[in-house]
GROMACS .gro file of C-alpha atoms in nm:
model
  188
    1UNK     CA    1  -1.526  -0.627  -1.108
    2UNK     CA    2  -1.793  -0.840  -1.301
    3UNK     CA    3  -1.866  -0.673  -1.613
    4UNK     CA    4  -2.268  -0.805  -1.531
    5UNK     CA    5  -2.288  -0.548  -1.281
    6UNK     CA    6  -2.468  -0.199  -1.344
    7UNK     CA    7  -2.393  -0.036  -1.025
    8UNK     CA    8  -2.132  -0.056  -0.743
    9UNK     CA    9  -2.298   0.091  -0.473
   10UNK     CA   10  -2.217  -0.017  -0.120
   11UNK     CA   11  -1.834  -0.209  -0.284
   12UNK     CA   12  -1.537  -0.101  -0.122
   13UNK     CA   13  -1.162  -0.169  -0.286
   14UNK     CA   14  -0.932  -0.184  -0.040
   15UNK     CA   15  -0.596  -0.051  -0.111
   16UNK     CA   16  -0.290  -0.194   0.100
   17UNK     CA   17   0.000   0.040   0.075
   18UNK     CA   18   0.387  -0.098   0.192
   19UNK     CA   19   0.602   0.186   0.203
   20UNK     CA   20   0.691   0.495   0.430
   21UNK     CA   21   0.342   0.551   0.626
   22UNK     CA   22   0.133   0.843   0.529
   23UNK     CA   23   0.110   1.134   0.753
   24UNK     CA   24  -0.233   1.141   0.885
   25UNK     CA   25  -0.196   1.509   0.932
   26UNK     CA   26  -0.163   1.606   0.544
   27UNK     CA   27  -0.425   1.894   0.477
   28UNK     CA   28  -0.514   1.625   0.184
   29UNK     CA   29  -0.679   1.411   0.396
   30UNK     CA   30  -0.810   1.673   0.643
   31UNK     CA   31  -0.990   1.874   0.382
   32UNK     CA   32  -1.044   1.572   0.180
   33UNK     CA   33  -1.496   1.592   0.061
   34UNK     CA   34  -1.482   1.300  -0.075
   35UNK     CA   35  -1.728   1.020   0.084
   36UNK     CA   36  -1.636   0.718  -0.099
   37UNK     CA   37  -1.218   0.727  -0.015
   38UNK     CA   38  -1.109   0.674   0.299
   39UNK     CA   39  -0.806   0.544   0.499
   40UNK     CA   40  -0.888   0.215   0.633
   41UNK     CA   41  -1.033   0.166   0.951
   42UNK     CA   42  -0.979  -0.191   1.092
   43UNK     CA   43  -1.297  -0.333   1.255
   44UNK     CA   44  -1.140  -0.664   1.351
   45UNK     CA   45  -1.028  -0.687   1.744
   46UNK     CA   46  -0.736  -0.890   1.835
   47UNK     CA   47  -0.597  -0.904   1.456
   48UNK     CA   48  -0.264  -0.925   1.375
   49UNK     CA   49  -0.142  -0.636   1.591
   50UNK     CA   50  -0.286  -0.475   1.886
   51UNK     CA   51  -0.406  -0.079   1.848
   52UNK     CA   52  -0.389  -0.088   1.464
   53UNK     CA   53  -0.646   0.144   1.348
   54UNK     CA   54  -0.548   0.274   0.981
   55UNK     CA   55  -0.251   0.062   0.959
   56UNK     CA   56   0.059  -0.063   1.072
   57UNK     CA   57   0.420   0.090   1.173
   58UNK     CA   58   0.629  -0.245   1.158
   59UNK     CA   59   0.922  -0.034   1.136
   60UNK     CA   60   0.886   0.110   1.447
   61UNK     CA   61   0.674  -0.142   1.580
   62UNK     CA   62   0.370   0.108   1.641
   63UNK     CA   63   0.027   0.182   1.534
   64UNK     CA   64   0.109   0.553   1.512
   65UNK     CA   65   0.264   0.605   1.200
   66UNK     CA   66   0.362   0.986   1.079
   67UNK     CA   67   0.521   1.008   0.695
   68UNK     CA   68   0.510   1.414   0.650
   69UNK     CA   69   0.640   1.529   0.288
   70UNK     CA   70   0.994   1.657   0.374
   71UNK     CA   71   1.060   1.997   0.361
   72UNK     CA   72   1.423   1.857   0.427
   73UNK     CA   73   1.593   1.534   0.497
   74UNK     CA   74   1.437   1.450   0.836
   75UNK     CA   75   1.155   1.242   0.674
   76UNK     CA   76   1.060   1.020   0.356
   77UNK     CA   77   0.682   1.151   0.252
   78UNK     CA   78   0.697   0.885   0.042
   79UNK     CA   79   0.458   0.689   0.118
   80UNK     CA   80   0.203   1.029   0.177
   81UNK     CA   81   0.297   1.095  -0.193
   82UNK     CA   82   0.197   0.748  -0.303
   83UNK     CA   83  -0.115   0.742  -0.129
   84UNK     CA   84  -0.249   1.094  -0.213
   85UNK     CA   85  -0.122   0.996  -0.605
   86UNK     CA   86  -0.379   0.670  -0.545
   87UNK     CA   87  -0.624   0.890  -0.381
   88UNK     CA   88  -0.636   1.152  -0.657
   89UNK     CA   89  -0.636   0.920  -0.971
   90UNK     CA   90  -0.946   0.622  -0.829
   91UNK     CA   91  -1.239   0.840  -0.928
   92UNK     CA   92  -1.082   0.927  -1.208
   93UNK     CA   93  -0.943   0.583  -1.291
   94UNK     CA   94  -1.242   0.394  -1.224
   95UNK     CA   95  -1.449   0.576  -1.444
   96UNK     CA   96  -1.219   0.565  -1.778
   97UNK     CA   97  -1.153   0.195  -1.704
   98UNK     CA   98  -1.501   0.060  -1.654
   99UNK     CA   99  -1.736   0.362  -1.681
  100UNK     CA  100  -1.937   0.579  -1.520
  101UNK     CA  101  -2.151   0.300  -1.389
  102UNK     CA  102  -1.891   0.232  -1.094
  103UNK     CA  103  -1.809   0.640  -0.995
  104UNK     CA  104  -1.972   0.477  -0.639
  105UNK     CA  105  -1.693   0.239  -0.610
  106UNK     CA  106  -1.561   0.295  -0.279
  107UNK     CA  107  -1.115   0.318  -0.214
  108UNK     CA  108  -1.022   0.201   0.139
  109UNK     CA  109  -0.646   0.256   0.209
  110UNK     CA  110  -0.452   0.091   0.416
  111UNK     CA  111  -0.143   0.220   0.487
  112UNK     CA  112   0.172  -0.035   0.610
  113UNK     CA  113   0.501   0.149   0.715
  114UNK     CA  114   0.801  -0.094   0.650
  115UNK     CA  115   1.058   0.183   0.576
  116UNK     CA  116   1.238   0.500   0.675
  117UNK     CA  117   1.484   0.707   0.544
  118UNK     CA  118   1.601   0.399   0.272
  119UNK     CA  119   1.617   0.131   0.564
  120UNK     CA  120   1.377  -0.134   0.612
  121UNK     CA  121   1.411  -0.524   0.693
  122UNK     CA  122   1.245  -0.839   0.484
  123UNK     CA  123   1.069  -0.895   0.815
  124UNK     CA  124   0.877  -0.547   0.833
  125UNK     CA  125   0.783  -0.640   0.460
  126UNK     CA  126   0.648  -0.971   0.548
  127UNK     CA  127   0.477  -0.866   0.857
  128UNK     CA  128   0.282  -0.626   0.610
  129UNK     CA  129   0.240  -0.847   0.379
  130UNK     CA  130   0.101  -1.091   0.578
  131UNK     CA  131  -0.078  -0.786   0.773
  132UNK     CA  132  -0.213  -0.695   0.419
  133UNK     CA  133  -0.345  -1.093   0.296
  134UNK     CA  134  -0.517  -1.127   0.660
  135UNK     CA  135  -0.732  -0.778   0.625
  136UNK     CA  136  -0.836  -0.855   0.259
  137UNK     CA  137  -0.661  -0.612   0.055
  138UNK     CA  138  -0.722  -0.691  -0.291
  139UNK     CA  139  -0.439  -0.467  -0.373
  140UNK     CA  140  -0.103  -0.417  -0.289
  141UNK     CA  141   0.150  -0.160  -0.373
  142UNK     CA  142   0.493  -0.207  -0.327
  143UNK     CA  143   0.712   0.100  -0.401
  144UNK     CA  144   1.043  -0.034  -0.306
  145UNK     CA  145   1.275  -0.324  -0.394
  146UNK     CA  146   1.608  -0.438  -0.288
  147UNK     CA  147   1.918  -0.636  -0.475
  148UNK     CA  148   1.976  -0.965  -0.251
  149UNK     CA  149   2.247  -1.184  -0.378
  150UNK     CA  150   1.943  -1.493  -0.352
  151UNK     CA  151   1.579  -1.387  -0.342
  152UNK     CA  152   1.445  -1.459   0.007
  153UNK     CA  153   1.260  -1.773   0.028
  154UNK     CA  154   1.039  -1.664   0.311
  155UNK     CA  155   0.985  -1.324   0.107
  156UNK     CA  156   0.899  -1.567  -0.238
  157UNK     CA  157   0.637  -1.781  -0.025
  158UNK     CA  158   0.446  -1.462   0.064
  159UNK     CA  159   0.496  -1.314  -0.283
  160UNK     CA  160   0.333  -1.692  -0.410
  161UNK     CA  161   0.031  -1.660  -0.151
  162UNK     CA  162  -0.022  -1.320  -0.289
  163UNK     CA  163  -0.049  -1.513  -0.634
  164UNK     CA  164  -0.234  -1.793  -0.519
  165UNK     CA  165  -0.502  -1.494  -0.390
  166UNK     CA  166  -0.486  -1.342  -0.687
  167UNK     CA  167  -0.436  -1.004  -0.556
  168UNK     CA  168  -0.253  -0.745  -0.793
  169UNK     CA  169   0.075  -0.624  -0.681
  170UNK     CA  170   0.209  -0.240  -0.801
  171UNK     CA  171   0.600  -0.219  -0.796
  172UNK     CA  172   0.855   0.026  -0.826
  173UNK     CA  173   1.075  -0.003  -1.149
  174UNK     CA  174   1.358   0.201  -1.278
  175UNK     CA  175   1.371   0.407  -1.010
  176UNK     CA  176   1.763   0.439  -1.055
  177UNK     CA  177   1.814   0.471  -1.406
  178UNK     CA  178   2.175   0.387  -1.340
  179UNK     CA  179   2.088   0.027  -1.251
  180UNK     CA  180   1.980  -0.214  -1.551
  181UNK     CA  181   1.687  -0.399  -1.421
  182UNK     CA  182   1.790  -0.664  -1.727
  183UNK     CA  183   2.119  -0.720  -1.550
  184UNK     CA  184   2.043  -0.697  -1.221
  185UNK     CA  185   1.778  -0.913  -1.031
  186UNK     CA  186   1.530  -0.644  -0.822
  187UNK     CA  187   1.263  -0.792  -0.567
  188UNK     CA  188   0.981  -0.841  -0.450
   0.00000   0.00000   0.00000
């Protein structure tokens, strides 16, 4: 955000999150007050994928998506965790980073299933990336990773065109603290 600007008023962030889903069911979203964060609503017809409307399942090739938190093994929640954890901390965020002067910054989320249950392809994760770069996200977060004996070339050219946009990527680290991410080569 230009540092010139006194007021945000009418700018939306949008918010592209690759992971489980998020259950659009969560009390957190139906109770949710807030005006200014909001999951995504896709006003382009004919995109990428027919029916999207919040999203994209690639896993399960579906624009219904449905990522409840667990109370057992059935489902992930991940990716409801994620985006409630980016939910909560924006206001919050925004205003210790650049000051009150953008509290009327608006978060759009847009939430990309490419995994269930620890299984997911490179396809689903291109597909959303892709998904992501063609519905202007200018963020991405990436909570997973996987150990390839040679990185993916398809995977690096969308990982370079995410560069060459200059969008910011989050990514899960150290997630298994019995795997040495200086030994061991971890991707995207």
């Amino acid at each position: 955000i230009p540092s010139e600007l006194t007021t945000t008023e009418g700018l939306t962030t949008k918010v592209a999150i690759l992971d489980t889903g998020v259950d659009l069911n969560n009390p957190a979203w139906l109770n949710d007050n807030s005006t200014n964060i909001v999951l995504w609503q896709n006003a382009m017809q004919g995109g990428c994928v027919a029916g999207d409307v919040n999203g994209y399942d690639f896993f399960n090739s579906t624009p219904t998506m449905n990522d409840p938190i667990p109370d057992d093994l059935s489902s992930d929640g991940h990716g409801t965790a994620v985006t409630g954890m980016i939910r909560s901390d924006f206001p919050k965020e925004v205003n210790e980073v650049l000051g009150s002067n953008y509290a009327n910054l608006d978060l759009d989320i847009i939430t990309l299933k490419i995994s269930e249950l620890n299984r997911g392809t490179v396809f689903d994760a291109l597909c959303a990336i892709y998904y992501a770069l063609e519905n202007n996200a200018q963020v991405m977060n990436m909570s997973w990773g996987f150990r390839p004996q040679e990185y993916p070339s398809v995977l690096a050219n969308a990982m370079q065109e995410v560069s060459c946009a200059q969008i910011p990527v989050i990514t899960s680290a150290g997630n298994n603290p019995a795997i040495n991410l200086d030994e061991v080569d971890k991707f995207p």
